[in-house]
Coordinates of C-alpha atoms and ligand atoms in Angstrom, one line a residue:
X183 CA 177.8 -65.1 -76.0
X184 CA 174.5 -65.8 -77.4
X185 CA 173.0 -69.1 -76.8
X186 CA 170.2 -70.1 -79.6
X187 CA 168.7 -72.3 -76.9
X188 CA 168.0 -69.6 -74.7
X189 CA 164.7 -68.1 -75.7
X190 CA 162.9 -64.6 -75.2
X191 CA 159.2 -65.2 -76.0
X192 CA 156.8 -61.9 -76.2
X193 CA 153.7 -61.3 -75.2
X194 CA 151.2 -62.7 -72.7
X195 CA 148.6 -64.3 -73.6
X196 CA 146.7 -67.4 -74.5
X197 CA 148.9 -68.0 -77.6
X198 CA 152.0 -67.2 -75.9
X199 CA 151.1 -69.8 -72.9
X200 CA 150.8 -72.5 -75.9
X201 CA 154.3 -71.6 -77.5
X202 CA 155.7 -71.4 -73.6
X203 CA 154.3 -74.8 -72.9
X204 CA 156.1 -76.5 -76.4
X205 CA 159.2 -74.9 -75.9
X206 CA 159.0 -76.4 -72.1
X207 CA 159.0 -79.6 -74.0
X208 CA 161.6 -78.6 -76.2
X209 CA 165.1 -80.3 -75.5
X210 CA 166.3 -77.3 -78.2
X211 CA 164.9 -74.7 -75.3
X212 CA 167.2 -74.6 -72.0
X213 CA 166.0 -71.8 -70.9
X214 CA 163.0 -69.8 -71.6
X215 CA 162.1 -65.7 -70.6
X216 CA 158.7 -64.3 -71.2
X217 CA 157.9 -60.7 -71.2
X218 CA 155.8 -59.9 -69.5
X219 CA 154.3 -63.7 -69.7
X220 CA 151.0 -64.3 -67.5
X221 CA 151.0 -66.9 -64.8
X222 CA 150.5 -70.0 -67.3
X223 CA 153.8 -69.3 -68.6
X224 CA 155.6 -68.7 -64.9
X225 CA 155.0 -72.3 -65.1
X226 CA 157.1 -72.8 -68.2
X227 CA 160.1 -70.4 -67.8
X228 CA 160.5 -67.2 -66.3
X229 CA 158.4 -64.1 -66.6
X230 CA 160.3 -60.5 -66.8
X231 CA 158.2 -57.7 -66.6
X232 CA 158.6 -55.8 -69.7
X233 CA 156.6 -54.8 -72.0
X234 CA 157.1 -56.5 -76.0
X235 CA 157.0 -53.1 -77.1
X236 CA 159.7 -51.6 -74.8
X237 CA 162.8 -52.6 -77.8
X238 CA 165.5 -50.9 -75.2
X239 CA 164.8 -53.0 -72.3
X240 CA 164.5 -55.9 -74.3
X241 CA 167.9 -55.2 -75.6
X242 CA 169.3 -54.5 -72.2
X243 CA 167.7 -58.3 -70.8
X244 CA 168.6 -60.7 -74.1
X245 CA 172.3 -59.1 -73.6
X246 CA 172.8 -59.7 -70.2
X247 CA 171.3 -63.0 -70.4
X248 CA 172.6 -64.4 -73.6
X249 CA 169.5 -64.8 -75.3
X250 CA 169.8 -66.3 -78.7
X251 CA 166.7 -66.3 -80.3
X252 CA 163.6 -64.1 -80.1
X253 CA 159.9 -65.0 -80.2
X254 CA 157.5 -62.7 -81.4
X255 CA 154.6 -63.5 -80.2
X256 CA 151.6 -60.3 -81.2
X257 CA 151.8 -58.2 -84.1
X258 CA 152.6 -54.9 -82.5
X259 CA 156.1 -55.2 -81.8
X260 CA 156.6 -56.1 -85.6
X261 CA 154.3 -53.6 -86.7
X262 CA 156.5 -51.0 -85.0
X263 CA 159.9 -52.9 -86.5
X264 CA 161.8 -55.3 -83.2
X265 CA 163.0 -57.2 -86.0
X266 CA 164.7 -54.2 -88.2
X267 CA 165.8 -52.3 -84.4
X268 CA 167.7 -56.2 -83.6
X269 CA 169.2 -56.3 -87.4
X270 CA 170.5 -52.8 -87.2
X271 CA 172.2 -53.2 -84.0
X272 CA 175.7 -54.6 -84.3
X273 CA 175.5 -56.4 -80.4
X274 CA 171.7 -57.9 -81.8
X275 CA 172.5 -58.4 -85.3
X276 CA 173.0 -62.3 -84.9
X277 CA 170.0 -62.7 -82.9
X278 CA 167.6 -64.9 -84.3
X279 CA 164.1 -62.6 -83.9
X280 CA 160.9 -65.1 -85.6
X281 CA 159.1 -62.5 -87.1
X282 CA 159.1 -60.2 -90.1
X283 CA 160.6 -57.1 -91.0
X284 CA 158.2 -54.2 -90.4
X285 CA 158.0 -54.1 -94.1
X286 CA 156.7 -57.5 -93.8
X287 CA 154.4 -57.1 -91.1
X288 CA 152.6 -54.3 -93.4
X289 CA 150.8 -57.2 -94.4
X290 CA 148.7 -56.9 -91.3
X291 CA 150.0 -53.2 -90.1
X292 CA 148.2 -51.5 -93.2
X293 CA 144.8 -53.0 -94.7
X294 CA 145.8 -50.8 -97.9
X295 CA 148.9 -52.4 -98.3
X296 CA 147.9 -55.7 -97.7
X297 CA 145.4 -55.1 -100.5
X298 CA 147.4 -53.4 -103.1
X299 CA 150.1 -56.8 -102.8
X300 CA 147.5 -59.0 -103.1
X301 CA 146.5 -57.1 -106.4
X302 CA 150.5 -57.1 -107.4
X303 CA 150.5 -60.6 -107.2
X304 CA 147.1 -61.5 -108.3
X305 CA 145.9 -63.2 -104.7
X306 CA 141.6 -63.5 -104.8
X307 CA 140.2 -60.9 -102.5
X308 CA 137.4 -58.6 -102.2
X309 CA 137.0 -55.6 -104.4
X310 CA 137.9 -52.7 -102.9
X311 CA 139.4 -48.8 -102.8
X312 CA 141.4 -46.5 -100.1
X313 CA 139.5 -43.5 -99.5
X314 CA 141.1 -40.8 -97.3
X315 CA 138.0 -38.4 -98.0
X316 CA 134.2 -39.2 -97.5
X317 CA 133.8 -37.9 -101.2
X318 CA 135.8 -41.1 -102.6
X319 CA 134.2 -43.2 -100.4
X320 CA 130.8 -41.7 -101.5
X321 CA 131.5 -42.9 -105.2
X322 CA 132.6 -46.2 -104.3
X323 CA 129.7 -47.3 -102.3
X324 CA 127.4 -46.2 -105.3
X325 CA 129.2 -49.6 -107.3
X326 CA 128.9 -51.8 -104.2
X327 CA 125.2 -53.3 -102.9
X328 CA 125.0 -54.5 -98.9
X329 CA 126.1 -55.0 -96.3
X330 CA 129.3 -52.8 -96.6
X331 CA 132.5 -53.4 -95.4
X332 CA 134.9 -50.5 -94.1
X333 CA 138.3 -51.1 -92.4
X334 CA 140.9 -48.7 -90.8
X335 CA 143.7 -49.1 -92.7
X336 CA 146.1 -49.1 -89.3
X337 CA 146.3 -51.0 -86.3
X338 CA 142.8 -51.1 -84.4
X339 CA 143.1 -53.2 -81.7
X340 CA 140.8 -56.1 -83.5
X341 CA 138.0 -53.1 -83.7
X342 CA 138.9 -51.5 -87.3
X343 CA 136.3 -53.4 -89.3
X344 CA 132.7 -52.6 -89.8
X345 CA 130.1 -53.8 -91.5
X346 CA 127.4 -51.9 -92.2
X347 CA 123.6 -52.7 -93.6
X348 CA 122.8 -49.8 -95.5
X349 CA 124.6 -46.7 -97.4
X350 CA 123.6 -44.1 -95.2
X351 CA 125.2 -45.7 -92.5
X352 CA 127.8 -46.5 -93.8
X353 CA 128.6 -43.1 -95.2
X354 CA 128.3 -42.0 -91.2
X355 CA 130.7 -44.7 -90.5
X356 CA 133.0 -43.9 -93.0
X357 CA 132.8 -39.7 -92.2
X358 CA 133.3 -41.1 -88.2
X359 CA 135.9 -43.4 -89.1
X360 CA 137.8 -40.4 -91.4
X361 CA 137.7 -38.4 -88.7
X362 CA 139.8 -40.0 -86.2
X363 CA 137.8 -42.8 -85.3
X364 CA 140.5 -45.0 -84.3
X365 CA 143.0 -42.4 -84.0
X366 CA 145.8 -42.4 -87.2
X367 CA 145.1 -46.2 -88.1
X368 CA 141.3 -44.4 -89.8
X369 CA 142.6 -41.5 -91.5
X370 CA 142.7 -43.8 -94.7
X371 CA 140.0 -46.4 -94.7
X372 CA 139.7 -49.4 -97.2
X373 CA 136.5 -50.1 -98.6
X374 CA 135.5 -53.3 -99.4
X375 CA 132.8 -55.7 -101.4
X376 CA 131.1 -58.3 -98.7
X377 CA 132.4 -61.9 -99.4
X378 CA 129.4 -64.4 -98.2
X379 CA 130.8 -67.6 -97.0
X380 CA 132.7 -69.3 -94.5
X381 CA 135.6 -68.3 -92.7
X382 CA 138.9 -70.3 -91.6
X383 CA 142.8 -69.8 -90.8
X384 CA 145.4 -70.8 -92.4
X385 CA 149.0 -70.6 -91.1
X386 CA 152.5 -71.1 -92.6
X387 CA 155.9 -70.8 -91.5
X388 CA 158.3 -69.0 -94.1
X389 CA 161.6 -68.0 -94.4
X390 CA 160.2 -65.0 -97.7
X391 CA 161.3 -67.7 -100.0
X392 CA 160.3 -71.2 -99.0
X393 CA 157.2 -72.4 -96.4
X394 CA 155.3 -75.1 -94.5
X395 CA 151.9 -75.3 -93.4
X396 CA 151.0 -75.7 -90.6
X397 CA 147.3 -76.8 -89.9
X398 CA 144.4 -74.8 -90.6
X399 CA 141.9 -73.9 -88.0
X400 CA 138.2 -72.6 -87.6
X401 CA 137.9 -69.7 -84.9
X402 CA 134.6 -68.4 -83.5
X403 CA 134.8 -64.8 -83.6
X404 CA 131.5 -63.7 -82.4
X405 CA 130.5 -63.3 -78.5
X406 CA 127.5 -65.0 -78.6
X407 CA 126.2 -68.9 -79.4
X408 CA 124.8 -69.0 -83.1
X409 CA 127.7 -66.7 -83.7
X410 CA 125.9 -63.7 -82.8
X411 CA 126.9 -60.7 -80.7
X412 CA 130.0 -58.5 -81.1
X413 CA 133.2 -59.2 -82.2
X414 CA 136.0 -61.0 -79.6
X415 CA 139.6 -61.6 -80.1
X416 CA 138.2 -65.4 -80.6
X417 CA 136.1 -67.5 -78.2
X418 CA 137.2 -70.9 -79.2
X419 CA 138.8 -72.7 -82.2
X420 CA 139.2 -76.1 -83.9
X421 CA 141.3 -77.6 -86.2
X422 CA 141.3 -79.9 -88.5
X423 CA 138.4 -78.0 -90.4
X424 CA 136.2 -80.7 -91.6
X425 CA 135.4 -78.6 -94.8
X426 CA 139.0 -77.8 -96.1
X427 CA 138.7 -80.8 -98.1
X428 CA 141.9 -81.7 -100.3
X429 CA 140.7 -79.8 -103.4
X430 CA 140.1 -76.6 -101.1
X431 CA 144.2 -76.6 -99.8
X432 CA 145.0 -77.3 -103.1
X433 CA 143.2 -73.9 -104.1
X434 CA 144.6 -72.8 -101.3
X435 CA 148.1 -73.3 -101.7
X436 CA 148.1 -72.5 -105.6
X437 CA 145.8 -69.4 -105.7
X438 CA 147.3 -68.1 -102.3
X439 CA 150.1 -69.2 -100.2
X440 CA 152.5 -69.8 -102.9
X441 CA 151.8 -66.6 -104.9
X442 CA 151.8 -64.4 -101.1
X443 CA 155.5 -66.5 -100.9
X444 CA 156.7 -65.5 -104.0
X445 CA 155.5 -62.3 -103.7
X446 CA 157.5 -61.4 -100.6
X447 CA 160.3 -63.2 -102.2
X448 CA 159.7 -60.8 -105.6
X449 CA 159.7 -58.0 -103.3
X450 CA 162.6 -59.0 -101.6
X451 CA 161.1 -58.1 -98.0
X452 CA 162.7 -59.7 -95.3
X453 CA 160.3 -62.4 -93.6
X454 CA 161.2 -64.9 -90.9
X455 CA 158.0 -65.6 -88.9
X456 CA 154.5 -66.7 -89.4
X457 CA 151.8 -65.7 -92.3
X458 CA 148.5 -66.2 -90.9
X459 CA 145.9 -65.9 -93.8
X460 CA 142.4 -65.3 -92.9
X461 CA 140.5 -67.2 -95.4
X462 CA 137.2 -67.2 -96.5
X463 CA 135.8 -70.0 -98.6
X464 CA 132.7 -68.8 -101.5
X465 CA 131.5 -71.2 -103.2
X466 CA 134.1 -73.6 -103.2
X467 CA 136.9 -71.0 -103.7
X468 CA 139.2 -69.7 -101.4
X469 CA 139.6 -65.3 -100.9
X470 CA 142.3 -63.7 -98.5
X471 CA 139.8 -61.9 -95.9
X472 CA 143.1 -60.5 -94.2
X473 CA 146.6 -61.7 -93.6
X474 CA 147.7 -61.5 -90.4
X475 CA 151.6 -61.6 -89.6
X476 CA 151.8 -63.6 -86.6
X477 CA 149.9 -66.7 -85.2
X478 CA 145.9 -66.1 -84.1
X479 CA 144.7 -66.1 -81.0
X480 CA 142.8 -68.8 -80.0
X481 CA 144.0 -70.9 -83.4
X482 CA 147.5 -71.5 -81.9
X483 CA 146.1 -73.1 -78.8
X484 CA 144.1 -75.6 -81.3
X485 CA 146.8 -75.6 -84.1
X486 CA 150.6 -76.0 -81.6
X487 CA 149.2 -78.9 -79.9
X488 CA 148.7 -81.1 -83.0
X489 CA 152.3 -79.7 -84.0
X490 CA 154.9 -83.1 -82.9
X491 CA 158.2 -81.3 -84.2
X492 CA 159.7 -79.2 -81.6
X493 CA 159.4 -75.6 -82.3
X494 CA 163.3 -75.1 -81.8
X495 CA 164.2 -77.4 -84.6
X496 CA 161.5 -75.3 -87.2
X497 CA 163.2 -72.2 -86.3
X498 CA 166.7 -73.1 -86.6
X499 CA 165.9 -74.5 -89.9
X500 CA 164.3 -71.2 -90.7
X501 CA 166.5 -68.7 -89.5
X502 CA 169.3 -70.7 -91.2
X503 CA 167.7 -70.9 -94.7
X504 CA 166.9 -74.5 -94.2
X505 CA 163.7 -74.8 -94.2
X506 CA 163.5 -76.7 -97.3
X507 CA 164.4 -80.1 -95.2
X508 CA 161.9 -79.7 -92.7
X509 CA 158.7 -82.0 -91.9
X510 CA 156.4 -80.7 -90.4
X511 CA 154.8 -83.7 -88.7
X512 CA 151.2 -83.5 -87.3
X513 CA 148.4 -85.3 -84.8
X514 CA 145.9 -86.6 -86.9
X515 CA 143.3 -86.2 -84.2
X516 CA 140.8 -83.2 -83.9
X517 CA 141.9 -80.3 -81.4
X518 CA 138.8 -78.3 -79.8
X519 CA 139.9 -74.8 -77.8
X520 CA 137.2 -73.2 -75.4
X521 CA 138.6 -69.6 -74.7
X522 CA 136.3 -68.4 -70.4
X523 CA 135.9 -64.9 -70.4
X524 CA 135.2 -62.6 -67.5
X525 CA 131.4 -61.3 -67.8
X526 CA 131.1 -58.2 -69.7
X527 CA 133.9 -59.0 -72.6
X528 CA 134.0 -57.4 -75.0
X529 CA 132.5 -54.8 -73.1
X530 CA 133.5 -53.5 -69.7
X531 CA 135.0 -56.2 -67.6
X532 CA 136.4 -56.4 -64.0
X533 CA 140.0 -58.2 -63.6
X534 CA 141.2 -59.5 -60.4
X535 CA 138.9 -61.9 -59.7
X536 CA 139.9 -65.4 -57.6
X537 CA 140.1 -68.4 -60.6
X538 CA 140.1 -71.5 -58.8
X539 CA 140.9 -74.9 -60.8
X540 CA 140.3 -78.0 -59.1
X541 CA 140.8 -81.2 -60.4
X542 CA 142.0 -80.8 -64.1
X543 CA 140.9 -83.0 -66.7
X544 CA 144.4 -84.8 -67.2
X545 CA 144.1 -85.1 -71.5
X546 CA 143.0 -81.4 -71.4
X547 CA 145.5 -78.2 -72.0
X548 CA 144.9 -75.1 -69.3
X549 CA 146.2 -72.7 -71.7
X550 CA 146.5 -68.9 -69.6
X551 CA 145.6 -66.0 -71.3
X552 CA 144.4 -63.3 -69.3
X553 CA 145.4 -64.4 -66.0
X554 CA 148.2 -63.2 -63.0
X555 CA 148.8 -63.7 -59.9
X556 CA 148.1 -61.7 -56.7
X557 CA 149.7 -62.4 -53.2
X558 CA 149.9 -65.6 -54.3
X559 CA 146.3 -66.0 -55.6
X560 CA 145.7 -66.8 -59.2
X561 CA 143.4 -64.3 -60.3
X562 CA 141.8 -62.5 -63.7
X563 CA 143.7 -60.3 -65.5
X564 CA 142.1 -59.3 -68.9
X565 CA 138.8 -60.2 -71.2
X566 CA 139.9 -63.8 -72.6
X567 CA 141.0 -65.6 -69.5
X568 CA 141.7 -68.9 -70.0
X569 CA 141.6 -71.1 -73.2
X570 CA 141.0 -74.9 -72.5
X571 CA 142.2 -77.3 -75.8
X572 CA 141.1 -81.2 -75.8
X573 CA 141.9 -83.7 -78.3
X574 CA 139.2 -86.2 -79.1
X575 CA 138.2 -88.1 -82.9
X576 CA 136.0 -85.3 -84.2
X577 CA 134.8 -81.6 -83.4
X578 CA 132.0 -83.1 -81.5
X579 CA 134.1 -85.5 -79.4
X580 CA 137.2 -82.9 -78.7
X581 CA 134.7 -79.6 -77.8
X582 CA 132.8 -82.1 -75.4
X583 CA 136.2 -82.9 -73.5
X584 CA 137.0 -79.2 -73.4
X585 CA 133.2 -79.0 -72.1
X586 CA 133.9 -81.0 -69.5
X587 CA 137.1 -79.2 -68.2
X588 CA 135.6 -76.0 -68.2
X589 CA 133.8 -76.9 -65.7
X590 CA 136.8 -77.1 -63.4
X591 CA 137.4 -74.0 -63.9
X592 CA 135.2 -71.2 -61.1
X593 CA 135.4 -67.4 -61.2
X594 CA 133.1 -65.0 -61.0
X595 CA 131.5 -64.2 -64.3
X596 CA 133.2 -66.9 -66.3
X597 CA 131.9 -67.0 -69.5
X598 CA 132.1 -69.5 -72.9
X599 CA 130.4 -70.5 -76.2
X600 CA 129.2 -74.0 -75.7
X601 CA 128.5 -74.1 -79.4
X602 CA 132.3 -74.0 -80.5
X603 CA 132.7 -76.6 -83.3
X604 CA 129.0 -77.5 -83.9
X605 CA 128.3 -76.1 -87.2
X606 CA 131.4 -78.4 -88.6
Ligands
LIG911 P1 139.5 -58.5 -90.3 O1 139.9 -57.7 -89.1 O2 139.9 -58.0 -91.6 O3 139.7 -60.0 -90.1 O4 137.9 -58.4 -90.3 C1 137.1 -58.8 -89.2 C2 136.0 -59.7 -89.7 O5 135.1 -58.9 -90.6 C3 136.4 -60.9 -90.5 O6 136.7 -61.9 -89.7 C4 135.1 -61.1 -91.3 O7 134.2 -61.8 -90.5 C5 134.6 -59.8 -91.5 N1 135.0 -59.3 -92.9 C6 136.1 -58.6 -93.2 N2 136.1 -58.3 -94.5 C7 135.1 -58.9 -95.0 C8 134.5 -59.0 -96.4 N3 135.1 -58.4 -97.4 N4 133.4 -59.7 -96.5 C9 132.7 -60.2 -95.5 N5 133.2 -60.2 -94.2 C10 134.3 -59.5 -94.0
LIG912 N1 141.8 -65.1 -83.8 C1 142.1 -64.0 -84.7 C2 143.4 -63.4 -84.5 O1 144.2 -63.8 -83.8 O2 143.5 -62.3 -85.1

């Protein structure tokens, strides 16, 4: 029989260690898998080795170990539809999966989709089209001035935007990016006006008809200080965002959240998980730079910990269309997340390298993201590698704790943004 309190969490990384260590806290958790996991969340339950893509195997495991409810932690099992292969199985059908439908995780699976609901339900965003030939494109870019944005409409790994300074280039970007670029996710490519302003994350738990918020964070996407560099998955985050001042959530909420909410609910698409909207704020009003359909990585590392209800309660309210009664109760205080990376990231970067930790700061998280471990060694196992969150009365205060725990931290090539939070 399944037991809601016994709870398969996927993925493995930094964001997955934050959920692993609430739900440790959670007297709604009893017992707690993670597939695969890294060695952060070996500390919090137990780690299976399968993949959160392999849906048989994770079939086979939450049967024989009466696993009640499913966490899905990255968008790529949703993208490729756990929650639809759990609701057409008569042995998984009462499994409670958080996560939508795949039809509900086209929201972040297909750019093009995303855009033309947002359009349907009249949600600000850039101007755009979805070309699938250069010739469309061509014509387009003629009604657009610089920098221009292009985006595989598919899955990309993070990598599917560019932006591009001139129309030459991006015309070779776009031809590139047509051609197989990024494999399938390229063959139709949305083109989009530049939005100048500031960025932030906004997260809400929904059920497709009701939702809370959850708090909104600031991540730092770029490599370098100054926010220069390549893109990363994220090399730190804060929240509160000092400049999501009440009248901004109330545009927010108005112009966005509620309309995305009712539109899934118009739609009648079947969503039980997490809408992350990636926001950008010009000029005082809000625009939806993307919606993403699960939490961000680093933003859940800043956003869980200021989070006091226990996770289990929110999603047995939410998978038993009660969300209505929920609180969501939060820390007031600020939350500042440093994400160490091994030297090279994003580029070519080595993994098994010795971490040592000596010392930990005791008020600090040491969240894991890339990380295993090797006859009996902690070691690094991926580009982000650890993700360090502090609490502390401003951005200032909290990123200086963090600064401080870094530095127990020591592996070769460890890398961070000491800059994380200074522009708020
Ligand atoms: P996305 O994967 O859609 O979040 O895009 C990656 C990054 O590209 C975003 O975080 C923004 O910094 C930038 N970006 C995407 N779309 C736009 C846009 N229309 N205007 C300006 N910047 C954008
Ligand atoms: N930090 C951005 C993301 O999770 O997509």
């Amino acid at each position: 029989m399944s037991n809601p309190k016994i709870i398969l969490l996927l993925g493995g990384g930094g964001r997955e260690h934050t959920f692993a260590w609430k739900l440790s806290l959670d007297p709604g958790c009893t017992q707690l898998f993670i597939a695969p996991g890294n060695a952060g969340t070996a500390e919090c339950g137990v780690n299976v080795p399968i993949s959160a893509t392999d849906f048989p195997a994770i079939r086979a495991f939450v049967l024989e170990n009466n696993v009640g409810t499913v966490i899905v932690g990255p968008e790529e099992p949703l993208v490729r539809g756990i929650v639809d292969y759990f609701l057409n199985d008569p042995d998984l059908r009462d499994i409670g999966v958080i996560g939508p439908s795949a039809a509900g995780a086209q929201l972040e699976g297909s750019k093009a989709f995303a855009k033309k609901f947002m359009e349907r339900h009249g949600i600000p965003t850039a101007r755009y089209r979805e070309v699938t030939t250069v010739e469309d494109g061509e014509d387009f870019l003629k009604t657009l001035s610089p920098p221009f944005v292009l985006k595989a409409d598919g899955l990309a790994a993070g990598k599917g935007v560019l932006i591009l300074d001139n129309r030459a280039e991006a015309l070779d970007a776009l031809r590139t990016m047509l051609a197989g670029q990024f494999g399938e996710a390229s063959r139709r490519v949305v083109i989009e006006e530049f939005l100048s302003g500031i960025e932030f994350s906004v997260f809400v738990l929904t059920d497709g008809k009701t939702f809370k918020i959850l708090p909104e964070a600031k991540d730092y996407k770029r490599v370098g200080e100054g926010d220069t560099g390549p893109n990363t998955g994220g090399m730190g985050a804060v929240s509160p965002v000092p400049f999501v001042t009440p009248e901004l959530w109330e545009k927010v909420e108005t112009r966005i959240i509620r309309p995305t909410v009712q539109g899934l609910s118009a739609e009648n698409m079947d969503y039980k998980g997490f809408v992350f909207f990636g926001l950008i704020n010009v000029g005082g009003n809000p625009f939806v730079i993307e919606y993403n359909c699960r939490m961000g990585d680093p933003e859940t590392e800043a956003v869980l910990p200021r989070l006091k209800n226990n996770l289990s309660d929110l999603f047995r309210d939410l998978l038993g269309g009660q969300l209505n009664r929920t609180q969501i109760e939060i820390i007031p205080e600020t939350a500042a997340t440093i994400m160490l990376t091994a030297g090279g990231y994003p580029g070519d970067y080595r993994k098994g390298d010795p971490i040592q930790i000596q010392d930990k700061e005791e008020d600090s998280l040491y969240l894991h993201a890339g990380t295993t471990i090797r006859d009996g060694q902690l070691v690094t196992n991926g580009g982000r590698v650890l993700a360090i969150t502090s609490f502390g009365n401003s951005p200032a205060d909290a990123v200086a704790k963090s600064l401080q725990a870094v530095e127990r931290v020591h592996f070769e090539g460890k890398y961070f943004r000491r800059d994380i939070g200074r522009d708020l």
